[in-house]
Amino acid sequence: MMLVVCLSNCGPGLSRDDELGALAGSYAQLCAEMQYLKQHHCPELQIPVMLQCVNEVERNLSLKRSREFREGVKVLMQRFPLELPPLVQQKFNRALPRNENDTYKACLWLAQENSQQRFQQLQTIRGLEKRRD
């Protein structure tokens, strides 16, 4: 417990820009994860397209941060095909037994979890953007 407290409070804190960047990148990653799931396990899922996800984040960032995010997404989109498959496959493999080894149920469960995470991240982005330096 002390380690967790120290990790969150003992080191230098993230700047607001760094925190917003991490959240925005994570939001894009969650959208890319859904694309992978749809292509490899869950063809029946209705998922947001990547442009929709990028626009959603951009609408909640200042103009300067929005431009920076747009440039950062280009780099992330190159990394996602290499980094996401093992991560998403691991999530899918954990979801199957939790959902009676039913692929359809696992897909729905993962989609709901992903949607909730995206919603929470977007709320945090909005809150951080409204906060004054």
A tleap script that builds the chain and sets N, CA, C and O, in Angstrom:
source leaprc.protein.ff14SB
mol = sequence {
  NMET MET LEU VAL VAL CYS LEU SER ASN CYS
  GLY PRO GLY LEU SER ARG ASP ASP GLU LEU
  GLY ALA LEU ALA GLY SER TYR ALA GLN LEU
  CYS ALA GLU MET GLN TYR LEU LYS GLN HIE
  HIE CYS PRO GLU LEU GLN ILE PRO VAL MET
  LEU GLN CYS VAL ASN GLU VAL GLU ARG ASN
  LEU SER LEU LYS ARG SER ARG GLU PHE ARG
  GLU GLY VAL LYS VAL LEU MET GLN ARG PHE
  PRO LEU GLU LEU PRO PRO LEU VAL GLN GLN
  LYS PHE ASN ARG ALA LEU PRO ARG ASN GLU
  ASN ASP THR TYR LYS ALA CYS LEU TRP LEU
  ALA GLN GLU ASN SER GLN GLN ARG PHE GLN
  GLN LEU GLN THR ILE ARG GLY LEU GLU LYS
  ARG ARG CASP
}
set mol.1.N position { 0.832 -1.194 0.000 }
set mol.1.CA position { 0.000 0.000 0.000 }
set mol.1.C position { 0.870 1.249 0.000 }
set mol.1.O position { 0.577 2.213 -0.707 }
set mol.2.N position { 1.938 1.234 0.791 }
set mol.2.CA position { 2.813 2.400 0.862 }
set mol.2.C position { 3.433 2.684 -0.505 }
set mol.2.O position { 3.599 3.841 -0.892 }
set mol.3.N position { 3.772 1.616 -1.231 }
set mol.3.CA position { 4.361 1.792 -2.543 }
set mol.3.C position { 3.394 2.496 -3.488 }
set mol.3.O position { 3.799 3.385 -4.237 }
set mol.4.N position { 2.132 2.109 -3.462 }
set mol.4.CA position { 1.130 2.736 -4.316 }
set mol.4.C position { 0.981 4.208 -3.952 }
set mol.4.O position { 0.929 5.067 -4.832 }
set mol.5.N position { 0.913 4.496 -2.671 }
set mol.5.CA position { 0.785 5.885 -2.222 }
set mol.5.C position { 1.998 6.680 -2.658 }
set mol.5.O position { 1.869 7.808 -3.134 }
set mol.6.N position { 3.177 6.097 -2.497 }
set mol.6.CA position { 4.395 6.801 -2.863 }
set mol.6.C position { 4.470 7.004 -4.370 }
set mol.6.O position { 4.863 8.073 -4.837 }
set mol.7.N position { 4.101 5.995 -5.120 }
set mol.7.CA position { 4.147 6.143 -6.568 }
set mol.7.C position { 3.247 7.271 -7.057 }
set mol.7.O position { 3.564 7.953 -8.031 }
set mol.8.N position { 2.139 7.456 -6.383 }
set mol.8.CA position { 1.229 8.493 -6.829 }
set mol.8.C position { 1.527 9.854 -6.207 }
set mol.8.O position { 1.056 10.872 -6.714 }
set mol.9.N position { 2.295 9.896 -5.124 }
set mol.9.CA position { 2.491 11.171 -4.424 }
set mol.9.C position { 3.946 11.576 -4.199 }
set mol.9.O position { 4.203 12.744 -3.907 }
set mol.10.N position { 4.890 10.678 -4.322 }
set mol.10.CA position { 6.268 10.985 -3.947 }
set mol.10.C position { 7.097 11.591 -5.074 }
set mol.10.O position { 8.005 12.382 -4.817 }
set mol.11.N position { 6.800 11.235 -6.296 }
set mol.11.CA position { 7.582 11.742 -7.413 }
set mol.11.C position { 7.023 13.049 -7.921 }
set mol.11.O position { 5.976 13.518 -7.474 }
set mol.12.N position { 7.743 13.628 -8.863 }
set mol.12.CA position { 7.207 14.843 -9.464 }
set mol.12.C position { 5.921 14.514 -10.205 }
set mol.12.O position { 5.839 13.505 -10.905 }
set mol.13.N position { 4.938 15.353 -10.051 }
set mol.13.CA position { 3.654 15.119 -10.696 }
set mol.13.C position { 3.733 15.367 -12.187 }
set mol.13.O position { 4.601 16.095 -12.670 }
set mol.14.N position { 2.831 14.761 -12.894 }
set mol.14.CA position { 2.730 15.017 -14.328 }
set mol.14.C position { 2.185 16.415 -14.557 }
set mol.14.O position { 1.325 16.891 -13.816 }
set mol.15.N position { 2.686 17.054 -15.573 }
set mol.15.CA position { 2.101 18.344 -15.934 }
set mol.15.C position { 0.726 18.087 -16.525 }
set mol.15.O position { 0.409 16.970 -16.932 }
set mol.16.N position { -0.066 19.111 -16.565 }
set mol.16.CA position { -1.398 18.971 -17.136 }
set mol.16.C position { -1.301 18.586 -18.608 }
set mol.16.O position { -2.094 17.777 -19.087 }
set mol.17.N position { -0.339 19.155 -19.328 }
set mol.17.CA position { -0.153 18.802 -20.736 }
set mol.17.C position { 0.186 17.321 -20.890 }
set mol.17.O position { -0.348 16.643 -21.768 }
set mol.18.N position { 1.078 16.823 -20.028 }
set mol.18.CA position { 1.448 15.409 -20.091 }
set mol.18.C position { 0.254 14.517 -19.769 }
set mol.18.O position { 0.035 13.498 -20.425 }
set mol.19.N position { -0.504 14.902 -18.768 }
set mol.19.CA position { -1.661 14.108 -18.387 }
set mol.19.C position { -2.715 14.103 -19.499 }
set mol.19.O position { -3.302 13.065 -19.802 }
set mol.20.N position { -2.946 15.263 -20.098 }
set mol.20.CA position { -3.894 15.335 -21.215 }
set mol.20.C position { -3.405 14.507 -22.399 }
set mol.20.O position { -4.196 13.828 -23.054 }
set mol.21.N position { -2.118 14.562 -22.671 }
set mol.21.CA position { -1.556 13.782 -23.766 }
set mol.21.C position { -1.710 12.283 -23.532 }
set mol.21.O position { -2.060 11.533 -24.442 }
set mol.22.N position { -1.445 11.863 -22.310 }
set mol.22.CA position { -1.584 10.443 -21.983 }
set mol.22.C position { -3.035 9.993 -22.103 }
set mol.22.O position { -3.308 8.918 -22.636 }
set mol.23.N position { -3.959 10.801 -21.614 }
set mol.23.CA position { -5.378 10.456 -21.703 }
set mol.23.C position { -5.859 10.426 -23.149 }
set mol.23.O position { -6.587 9.518 -23.549 }
set mol.24.N position { -5.450 11.414 -23.923 }
set mol.24.CA position { -5.864 11.474 -25.325 }
set mol.24.C position { -5.308 10.278 -26.093 }
set mol.24.O position { -6.015 9.683 -26.907 }
set mol.25.N position { -4.056 9.923 -25.843 }
set mol.25.CA position { -3.461 8.763 -26.493 }
set mol.25.C position { -4.138 7.471 -26.077 }
set mol.25.O position { -4.347 6.579 -26.899 }
set mol.26.N position { -4.477 7.374 -24.812 }
set mol.26.CA position { -5.166 6.191 -24.304 }
set mol.26.C position { -6.551 6.060 -24.919 }
set mol.26.O position { -6.994 4.955 -25.232 }
set mol.27.N position { -7.233 7.184 -25.093 }
set mol.27.CA position { -8.555 7.173 -25.732 }
set mol.27.C position { -8.437 6.634 -27.160 }
set mol.27.O position { -9.232 5.794 -27.583 }
set mol.28.N position { -7.442 7.125 -27.892 }
set mol.28.CA position { -7.224 6.644 -29.261 }
set mol.28.C position { -6.892 5.156 -29.261 }
set mol.28.O position { -7.342 4.417 -30.137 }
set mol.29.N position { -6.110 4.720 -28.287 }
set mol.29.CA position { -5.761 3.310 -28.196 }
set mol.29.C position { -6.996 2.445 -27.958 }
set mol.29.O position { -7.140 1.382 -28.561 }
set mol.30.N position { -7.879 2.900 -27.085 }
set mol.30.CA position { -9.101 2.137 -26.832 }
set mol.30.C position { -9.938 1.995 -28.097 }
set mol.30.O position { -10.534 0.944 -28.334 }
set mol.31.N position { -9.984 3.035 -28.901 }
set mol.31.CA position { -10.715 2.950 -30.176 }
set mol.31.C position { -10.039 1.955 -31.113 }
set mol.31.O position { -10.713 1.165 -31.774 }
set mol.32.N position { -8.717 1.993 -31.171 }
set mol.32.CA position { -7.981 1.059 -32.025 }
set mol.32.C position { -8.160 -0.379 -31.537 }
set mol.32.O position { -8.219 -1.304 -32.347 }
set mol.33.N position { -8.244 -0.570 -30.233 }
set mol.33.CA position { -8.495 -1.907 -29.689 }
set mol.33.C position { -9.832 -2.446 -30.187 }
set mol.33.O position { -9.941 -3.628 -30.513 }
set mol.34.N position { -10.835 -1.600 -30.246 }
set mol.34.CA position { -12.151 -2.038 -30.720 }
set mol.34.C position { -12.084 -2.418 -32.199 }
set mol.34.O position { -12.753 -3.358 -32.628 }
set mol.35.N position { -11.290 -1.703 -32.970 }
set mol.35.CA position { -11.131 -2.053 -34.377 }
set mol.35.C position { -10.507 -3.440 -34.511 }
set mol.35.O position { -10.935 -4.244 -35.339 }
set mol.36.N position { -9.495 -3.711 -33.694 }
set mol.36.CA position { -8.853 -5.030 -33.727 }
set mol.36.C position { -9.854 -6.122 -33.340 }
set mol.36.O position { -9.937 -7.162 -33.993 }
set mol.37.N position { -10.608 -5.871 -32.272 }
set mol.37.CA position { -11.600 -6.865 -31.844 }
set mol.37.C position { -12.607 -7.155 -32.949 }
set mol.37.O position { -12.944 -8.311 -33.204 }
set mol.38.N position { -13.078 -6.119 -33.592 }
set mol.38.CA position { -14.069 -6.297 -34.666 }
set mol.38.C position { -13.479 -7.127 -35.807 }
set mol.38.O position { -14.149 -8.007 -36.347 }
set mol.39.N position { -12.250 -6.852 -36.166 }
set mol.39.CA position { -11.620 -7.550 -37.280 }
set mol.39.C position { -11.299 -9.006 -36.962 }
set mol.39.O position { -11.362 -9.861 -37.845 }
set mol.40.N position { -10.955 -9.296 -35.707 }
set mol.40.CA position { -10.451 -10.632 -35.383 }
set mol.40.C position { -11.393 -11.517 -34.579 }
set mol.40.O position { -11.256 -12.740 -34.616 }
set mol.41.N position { -12.334 -10.943 -33.861 }
set mol.41.CA position { -13.181 -11.762 -32.990 }
set mol.41.C position { -14.658 -11.382 -33.016 }
set mol.41.O position { -15.518 -12.237 -32.807 }
set mol.42.N position { -14.958 -10.133 -33.265 }
set mol.42.CA position { -16.303 -9.613 -33.025 }
set mol.42.C position { -16.853 -8.858 -34.233 }
set mol.42.O position { -17.054 -7.646 -34.155 }
set mol.43.N position { -17.098 -9.539 -35.336 }
set mol.43.CA position { -17.556 -8.815 -36.531 }
set mol.43.C position { -18.904 -8.132 -36.357 }
set mol.43.O position { -19.236 -7.223 -37.118 }
set mol.44.N position { -19.683 -8.553 -35.372 }
set mol.44.CA position { -21.014 -7.985 -35.179 }
set mol.44.C position { -21.009 -6.666 -34.400 }
set mol.44.O position { -22.035 -5.990 -34.321 }
set mol.45.N position { -19.870 -6.301 -33.831 }
set mol.45.CA position { -19.807 -5.076 -33.023 }
set mol.45.C position { -19.943 -3.824 -33.873 }
set mol.45.O position { -19.415 -3.736 -34.982 }
set mol.46.N position { -20.655 -2.872 -33.328 }
set mol.46.CA position { -20.709 -1.540 -33.913 }
set mol.46.C position { -19.677 -0.709 -33.150 }
set mol.46.O position { -19.807 -0.505 -31.943 }
set mol.47.N position { -18.677 -0.243 -33.843 }
set mol.47.CA position { -17.585 0.468 -33.182 }
set mol.47.C position { -17.410 1.851 -33.797 }
set mol.47.O position { -17.788 2.086 -34.945 }
set mol.48.N position { -16.836 2.758 -33.022 }
set mol.48.CA position { -16.549 4.077 -33.593 }
set mol.48.C position { -15.368 3.977 -34.551 }
set mol.48.O position { -14.421 3.230 -34.304 }
set mol.49.N position { -15.428 4.727 -35.638 }
set mol.49.CA position { -14.284 4.767 -36.542 }
set mol.49.C position { -13.211 5.660 -35.924 }
set mol.49.O position { -13.506 6.526 -35.100 }
set mol.50.N position { -11.985 5.441 -36.324 }
set mol.50.CA position { -10.869 6.155 -35.705 }
set mol.50.C position { -11.008 7.675 -35.869 }
set mol.50.O position { -10.711 8.425 -34.939 }
set mol.51.N position { -11.445 8.121 -37.017 }
set mol.51.CA position { -11.609 9.566 -37.232 }
set mol.51.C position { -12.613 10.138 -36.237 }
set mol.51.O position { -12.418 11.237 -35.717 }
set mol.52.N position { -13.671 9.407 -35.978 }
set mol.52.CA position { -14.671 9.840 -34.994 }
set mol.52.C position { -14.033 9.967 -33.607 }
set mol.52.O position { -14.307 10.926 -32.886 }
set mol.53.N position { -13.197 9.017 -33.238 }
set mol.53.CA position { -12.525 9.063 -31.935 }
set mol.53.C position { -11.575 10.255 -31.841 }
set mol.53.O position { -11.550 10.968 -30.838 }
set mol.54.N position { -10.803 10.456 -32.893 }
set mol.54.CA position { -9.866 11.581 -32.907 }
set mol.54.C position { -10.627 12.896 -32.800 }
set mol.54.O position { -10.236 13.778 -32.034 }
set mol.55.N position { -11.700 13.034 -33.554 }
set mol.55.CA position { -12.498 14.263 -33.511 }
set mol.55.C position { -13.111 14.484 -32.132 }
set mol.55.O position { -13.184 15.617 -31.656 }
set mol.56.N position { -13.548 13.411 -31.497 }
set mol.56.CA position { -14.140 13.519 -30.156 }
set mol.56.C position { -13.127 14.097 -29.167 }
set mol.56.O position { -13.467 14.965 -28.363 }
set mol.57.N position { -11.909 13.624 -29.226 }
set mol.57.CA position { -10.866 14.135 -28.339 }
set mol.57.C position { -10.546 15.583 -28.701 }
set mol.57.O position { -10.467 16.442 -27.822 }
set mol.58.N position { -10.364 15.852 -29.980 }
set mol.58.CA position { -10.000 17.198 -30.416 }
set mol.58.C position { -11.018 18.251 -29.997 }
set mol.58.O position { -10.649 19.368 -29.632 }
set mol.59.N position { -12.286 17.897 -30.050 }
set mol.59.CA position { -13.338 18.854 -29.660 }
set mol.59.C position { -13.234 19.261 -28.191 }
set mol.59.O position { -13.762 20.297 -27.789 }
set mol.60.N position { -12.563 18.456 -27.411 }
set mol.60.CA position { -12.462 18.723 -25.985 }
set mol.60.C position { -11.105 19.290 -25.578 }
set mol.60.O position { -10.845 19.492 -24.392 }
set mol.61.N position { -10.255 19.543 -26.544 }
set mol.61.CA position { -8.944 20.117 -26.265 }
set mol.61.C position { -8.870 21.544 -26.791 }
set mol.61.O position { -9.612 21.928 -27.695 }
set mol.62.N position { -7.966 22.318 -26.214 }
set mol.62.CA position { -7.719 23.657 -26.735 }
set mol.62.C position { -7.163 23.527 -28.150 }
set mol.62.O position { -6.737 22.443 -28.547 }
set mol.63.N position { -7.161 24.595 -28.900 }
set mol.63.CA position { -6.689 24.571 -30.281 }
set mol.63.C position { -5.235 24.091 -30.356 }
set mol.63.O position { -4.900 23.256 -31.196 }
set mol.64.N position { -4.381 24.613 -29.484 }
set mol.64.CA position { -2.965 24.218 -29.480 }
set mol.64.C position { -2.824 22.730 -29.168 }
set mol.64.O position { -2.105 22.012 -29.864 }
set mol.65.N position { -3.499 22.274 -28.137 }
set mol.65.CA position { -3.403 20.861 -27.756 }
set mol.65.C position { -4.040 19.960 -28.804 }
set mol.65.O position { -3.596 18.832 -29.015 }
set mol.66.N position { -5.068 20.456 -29.449 }
set mol.66.CA position { -5.722 19.690 -30.497 }
set mol.66.C position { -4.754 19.426 -31.650 }
set mol.66.O position { -4.694 18.310 -32.166 }
set mol.67.N position { -4.006 20.438 -32.051 }
set mol.67.CA position { -3.014 20.269 -33.118 }
set mol.67.C position { -1.930 19.274 -32.695 }
set mol.67.O position { -1.521 18.420 -33.481 }
set mol.68.N position { -1.472 19.394 -31.450 }
set mol.68.CA position { -0.457 18.474 -30.947 }
set mol.68.C position { -0.983 17.037 -30.917 }
set mol.68.O position { -0.262 16.097 -31.253 }
set mol.69.N position { -2.229 16.878 -30.517 }
set mol.69.CA position { -2.829 15.556 -30.480 }
set mol.69.C position { -2.910 14.961 -31.883 }
set mol.69.O position { -2.604 13.786 -32.083 }
set mol.70.N position { -3.317 15.765 -32.842 }
set mol.70.CA position { -3.442 15.296 -34.229 }
set mol.70.C position { -2.087 14.779 -34.733 }
set mol.70.O position { -2.025 13.752 -35.409 }
set mol.71.N position { -1.022 15.485 -34.406 }
set mol.71.CA position { 0.320 15.040 -34.808 }
set mol.71.C position { 0.714 13.769 -34.059 }
set mol.71.O position { 1.309 12.862 -34.640 }
set mol.72.N position { 0.386 13.705 -32.780 }
set mol.72.CA position { 0.714 12.525 -31.985 }
set mol.72.C position { -0.021 11.281 -32.431 }
set mol.72.O position { 0.524 10.179 -32.362 }
set mol.73.N position { -1.251 11.441 -32.890 }
set mol.73.CA position { -2.045 10.296 -33.343 }
set mol.73.C position { -1.388 9.643 -34.558 }
set mol.73.O position { -1.476 8.427 -34.732 }
set mol.74.N position { -0.742 10.432 -35.383 }
set mol.74.CA position { -0.060 9.864 -36.553 }
set mol.74.C position { 1.006 8.857 -36.113 }
set mol.74.O position { 1.153 7.796 -36.721 }
set mol.75.N position { 1.738 9.190 -35.071 }
set mol.75.CA position { 2.762 8.290 -34.538 }
set mol.75.C position { 2.107 7.060 -33.909 }
set mol.75.O position { 2.551 5.931 -34.118 }
set mol.76.N position { 1.041 7.297 -33.132 }
set mol.76.CA position { 0.350 6.179 -32.489 }
set mol.76.C position { -0.213 5.201 -33.520 }
set mol.76.O position { -0.143 3.988 -33.322 }
set mol.77.N position { -0.757 5.706 -34.593 }
set mol.77.CA position { -1.363 4.846 -35.612 }
set mol.77.C position { -0.319 3.934 -36.258 }
set mol.77.O position { -0.655 2.855 -36.747 }
set mol.78.N position { 0.926 4.357 -36.262 }
set mol.78.CA position { 1.999 3.504 -36.779 }
set mol.78.C position { 2.382 2.429 -35.761 }
set mol.78.O position { 2.777 1.326 -36.138 }
set mol.79.N position { 2.265 2.750 -34.485 }
set mol.79.CA position { 2.635 1.800 -33.429 }
set mol.79.C position { 1.540 0.798 -33.113 }
set mol.79.O position { 1.837 -0.341 -32.752 }
set mol.80.N position { 0.284 1.195 -33.239 }
set mol.80.CA position { -0.830 0.334 -32.842 }
set mol.80.C position { -0.801 -1.055 -33.486 }
set mol.80.O position { -1.002 -2.041 -32.778 }
set mol.81.N position { -0.560 -1.176 -34.798 }
set mol.81.CA position { -0.591 -2.519 -35.398 }
set mol.81.C position { 0.438 -3.484 -34.792 }
set mol.81.O position { 0.237 -4.699 -34.807 }
set mol.82.N position { 1.517 -2.949 -34.271 }
set mol.82.CA position { 2.545 -3.800 -33.667 }
set mol.82.C position { 2.279 -4.073 -32.189 }
set mol.82.O position { 2.515 -5.182 -31.708 }
set mol.83.N position { 1.797 -3.081 -31.481 }
set mol.83.CA position { 1.667 -3.181 -30.026 }
set mol.83.C position { 0.322 -3.704 -29.535 }
set mol.83.O position { 0.259 -4.362 -28.497 }
set mol.84.N position { -0.743 -3.425 -30.259 }
set mol.84.CA position { -2.068 -3.764 -29.756 }
set mol.84.C position { -2.479 -5.228 -29.873 }
set mol.84.O position { -3.153 -5.722 -28.969 }
set mol.85.N position { -2.117 -5.951 -30.930 }
set mol.85.CA position { -2.607 -7.327 -31.031 }
set mol.85.C position { -2.372 -8.194 -29.800 }
set mol.85.O position { -3.314 -8.846 -29.349 }
set mol.86.N position { -1.168 -8.238 -29.229 }
set mol.86.CA position { -1.022 -9.087 -28.036 }
set mol.86.C position { -1.832 -8.581 -26.838 }
set mol.86.O position { -2.361 -9.379 -26.064 }
set mol.87.N position { -1.928 -7.275 -26.689 }
set mol.87.CA position { -2.702 -6.696 -25.587 }
set mol.87.C position { -4.185 -7.021 -25.716 }
set mol.87.O position { -4.818 -7.450 -24.750 }
set mol.88.N position { -4.734 -6.820 -26.899 }
set mol.88.CA position { -6.162 -7.068 -27.114 }
set mol.88.C position { -6.451 -8.566 -27.038 }
set mol.88.O position { -7.483 -8.976 -26.507 }
set mol.89.N position { -5.548 -9.372 -27.564 }
set mol.89.CA position { -5.735 -10.818 -27.493 }
set mol.89.C position { -5.759 -11.282 -26.038 }
set mol.89.O position { -6.550 -12.153 -25.674 }
set mol.90.N position { -4.902 -10.707 -25.218 }
set mol.90.CA position { -4.884 -11.042 -23.788 }
set mol.90.C position { -6.203 -10.636 -23.124 }
set mol.90.O position { -6.752 -11.396 -22.326 }
set mol.91.N position { -6.705 -9.463 -23.443 }
set mol.91.CA position { -7.988 -9.019 -22.886 }
set mol.91.C position { -9.107 -9.956 -23.321 }
set mol.91.O position { -9.967 -10.323 -22.520 }
set mol.92.N position { -9.090 -10.340 -24.592 }
set mol.92.CA position { -10.124 -11.234 -25.110 }
set mol.92.C position { -10.043 -12.602 -24.427 }
set mol.92.O position { -11.064 -13.178 -24.050 }
set mol.93.N position { -8.836 -13.107 -24.274 }
set mol.93.CA position { -8.653 -14.411 -23.629 }
set mol.93.C position { -9.115 -14.403 -22.173 }
set mol.93.O position { -9.604 -15.419 -21.679 }
set mol.94.N position { -8.969 -13.292 -21.490 }
set mol.94.CA position { -9.464 -13.178 -20.104 }
set mol.94.C position { -10.979 -13.028 -20.073 }
set mol.94.O position { -11.631 -13.489 -19.137 }
set mol.95.N position { -11.542 -12.385 -21.092 }
set mol.95.CA position { -12.988 -12.147 -21.115 }
set mol.95.C position { -13.780 -13.415 -21.425 }
set mol.95.O position { -14.907 -13.567 -20.954 }
set mol.96.N position { -13.212 -14.317 -22.202 }
set mol.96.CA position { -13.946 -15.520 -22.587 }
set mol.96.C position { -14.437 -16.335 -21.392 }
set mol.96.O position { -15.637 -16.598 -21.308 }
set mol.97.N position { -13.570 -16.749 -20.463 }
set mol.97.CA position { -14.072 -17.547 -19.341 }
set mol.97.C position { -15.051 -16.787 -18.448 }
set mol.97.O position { -15.931 -17.390 -17.834 }
set mol.98.N position { -14.902 -15.490 -18.377 }
set mol.98.CA position { -15.832 -14.670 -17.585 }
set mol.98.C position { -17.221 -14.626 -18.214 }
set mol.98.O position { -18.201 -14.256 -17.567 }
set mol.99.N position { -17.284 -15.006 -19.467 }
set mol.99.CA position { -18.539 -14.943 -20.214 }
set mol.99.C position { -18.910 -16.313 -20.792 }
set mol.99.O position { -19.373 -16.421 -21.928 }
set mol.100.N position { -18.698 -17.340 -19.995 }
set mol.100.CA position { -19.091 -18.715 -20.321 }
set mol.100.C position { -18.486 -19.208 -21.633 }
set mol.100.O position { -19.097 -20.014 -22.335 }
set mol.101.N position { -17.301 -18.733 -21.962 }
set mol.101.CA position { -16.614 -19.078 -23.211 }
set mol.101.C position { -17.465 -18.801 -24.445 }
set mol.101.O position { -17.311 -19.442 -25.484 }
set mol.102.N position { -18.352 -17.847 -24.309 }
set mol.102.CA position { -19.210 -17.428 -25.414 }
set mol.102.C position { -18.578 -16.185 -26.055 }
set mol.102.O position { -18.496 -15.122 -25.439 }
set mol.103.N position { -18.140 -16.345 -27.290 }
set mol.103.CA position { -17.463 -15.245 -27.991 }
set mol.103.C position { -18.334 -14.005 -28.078 }
set mol.103.O position { -17.860 -12.893 -27.845 }
set mol.104.N position { -19.582 -14.185 -28.407 }
set mol.104.CA position { -20.491 -13.044 -28.549 }
set mol.104.C position { -20.621 -12.281 -27.229 }
set mol.104.O position { -20.539 -11.053 -27.207 }
set mol.105.N position { -20.824 -13.013 -26.130 }
set mol.105.CA position { -20.935 -12.365 -24.814 }
set mol.105.C position { -19.636 -11.670 -24.434 }
set mol.105.O position { -19.651 -10.569 -23.884 }
set mol.106.N position { -18.518 -12.314 -24.726 }
set mol.106.CA position { -17.217 -11.711 -24.414 }
set mol.106.C position { -17.028 -10.421 -25.206 }
set mol.106.O position { -16.511 -9.433 -24.685 }
set mol.107.N position { -17.448 -10.439 -26.455 }
set mol.107.CA position { -17.342 -9.238 -27.288 }
set mol.107.C position { -18.188 -8.098 -26.728 }
set mol.107.O position { -17.730 -6.959 -26.644 }
set mol.108.N position { -19.409 -8.410 -26.350 }
set mol.108.CA position { -20.289 -7.383 -25.776 }
set mol.108.C position { -19.723 -6.845 -24.469 }
set mol.108.O position { -19.767 -5.640 -24.221 }
set mol.109.N position { -19.195 -7.728 -23.635 }
set mol.109.CA position { -18.618 -7.326 -22.351 }
set mol.109.C position { -17.418 -6.411 -22.583 }
set mol.109.O position { -17.295 -5.368 -21.940 }
set mol.110.N position { -16.531 -6.803 -23.506 }
set mol.110.CA position { -15.362 -5.976 -23.805 }
set mol.110.C position { -15.760 -4.626 -24.389 }
set mol.110.O position { -15.154 -3.604 -24.067 }
set mol.111.N position { -16.770 -4.619 -25.241 }
set mol.111.CA position { -17.237 -3.363 -25.828 }
set mol.111.C position { -17.783 -2.432 -24.756 }
set mol.111.O position { -17.546 -1.225 -24.794 }
set mol.112.N position { -18.509 -2.993 -23.807 }
set mol.112.CA position { -19.057 -2.174 -22.726 }
set mol.112.C position { -17.938 -1.625 -21.841 }
set mol.112.O position { -17.949 -0.448 -21.482 }
set mol.113.N position { -16.980 -2.470 -21.493 }
set mol.113.CA position { -15.841 -2.018 -20.683 }
set mol.113.C position { -15.075 -0.906 -21.410 }
set mol.113.O position { -14.716 0.106 -20.808 }
set mol.114.N position { -14.837 -1.101 -22.676 }
set mol.114.CA position { -14.106 -0.135 -23.480 }
set mol.114.C position { -14.860 1.189 -23.547 }
set mol.114.O position { -14.263 2.257 -23.416 }
set mol.115.N position { -16.158 1.114 -23.749 }
set mol.115.CA position { -16.985 2.315 -23.824 }
set mol.115.C position { -16.957 3.091 -22.512 }
set mol.115.O position { -16.865 4.318 -22.512 }
set mol.116.N position { -17.038 2.379 -21.407 }
set mol.116.CA position { -16.988 3.039 -20.095 }
set mol.116.C position { -15.642 3.717 -19.878 }
set mol.116.O position { -15.584 4.837 -19.371 }
set mol.117.N position { -14.563 3.046 -20.259 }
set mol.117.CA position { -13.234 3.643 -20.103 }
set mol.117.C position { -13.087 4.893 -20.968 }
set mol.117.O position { -12.549 5.905 -20.519 }
set mol.118.N position { -13.564 4.818 -22.201 }
set mol.118.CA position { -13.490 5.996 -23.080 }
set mol.118.C position { -14.290 7.156 -22.498 }
set mol.118.O position { -13.835 8.300 -22.516 }
set mol.119.N position { -15.479 6.862 -21.984 }
set mol.119.CA position { -16.316 7.901 -21.398 }
set mol.119.C position { -15.594 8.560 -20.214 }
set mol.119.O position { -15.562 9.786 -20.109 }
set mol.120.N position { -15.026 7.754 -19.340 }
set mol.120.CA position { -14.316 8.294 -18.169 }
set mol.120.C position { -13.123 9.133 -18.595 }
set mol.120.O position { -12.872 10.196 -18.026 }
set mol.121.N position { -12.391 8.662 -19.589 }
set mol.121.CA position { -11.230 9.427 -20.043 }
set mol.121.C position { -11.645 10.757 -20.664 }
set mol.121.O position { -10.993 11.778 -20.448 }
set mol.122.N position { -12.712 10.742 -21.422 }
set mol.122.CA position { -13.189 11.986 -22.027 }
set mol.122.C position { -13.656 12.969 -20.951 }
set mol.122.O position { -13.422 14.173 -21.066 }
set mol.123.N position { -14.302 12.469 -19.927 }
set mol.123.CA position { -14.723 13.333 -18.817 }
set mol.123.C position { -13.502 13.948 -18.134 }
set mol.123.O position { -13.507 15.131 -17.794 }
set mol.124.N position { -12.473 13.155 -17.938 }
set mol.124.CA position { -11.250 13.663 -17.305 }
set mol.124.C position { -10.573 14.690 -18.194 }
set mol.124.O position { -10.083 15.706 -17.701 }
set mol.125.N position { -10.536 14.443 -19.490 }
set mol.125.CA position { -9.958 15.414 -20.430 }
set mol.125.C position { -10.715 16.738 -20.344 }
set mol.125.O position { -10.106 17.805 -20.275 }
set mol.126.N position { -12.024 16.662 -20.348 }
set mol.126.CA position { -12.838 17.886 -20.242 }
set mol.126.C position { -12.526 18.643 -18.959 }
set mol.126.O position { -12.362 19.863 -18.972 }
set mol.127.N position { -12.447 17.919 -17.863 }
set mol.127.CA position { -12.168 18.552 -16.572 }
set mol.127.C position { -10.797 19.202 -16.532 }
set mol.127.O position { -10.645 20.308 -16.014 }
set mol.128.N position { -9.805 18.523 -17.074 }
set mol.128.CA position { -8.451 19.086 -17.083 }
set mol.128.C position { -8.359 20.299 -17.987 }
set mol.128.O position { -7.650 21.254 -17.672 }
set mol.129.N position { -9.058 20.275 -19.094 }
set mol.129.CA position { -9.023 21.420 -20.006 }
set mol.129.C position { -9.695 22.645 -19.391 }
set mol.129.O position { -9.286 23.775 -19.656 }
set mol.130.N position { -10.703 22.433 -18.590 }
set mol.130.CA position { -11.414 23.570 -17.971 }
set mol.130.C position { -10.619 24.184 -16.842 }
set mol.130.O position { -10.772 25.369 -16.545 }
set mol.131.N position { -9.772 23.392 -16.209 }
set mol.131.CA position { -8.993 23.856 -15.063 }
set mol.131.C position { -7.975 24.890 -15.519 }
set mol.131.O position { -7.358 24.744 -16.574 }
set mol.132.N position { -7.810 25.892 -14.748 }
set mol.132.CA position { -6.829 26.959 -15.057 }
set mol.132.C position { -5.446 26.546 -14.562 }
set mol.132.O position { -5.316 25.838 -13.564 }
set mol.133.N position { -4.411 27.002 -15.280 }
set mol.133.CA position { -3.025 26.761 -14.842 }
set mol.133.C position { -2.728 27.536 -13.574 }
set mol.133.O position { -1.615 27.463 -13.051 }
savepdb mol mol.pdb
quit
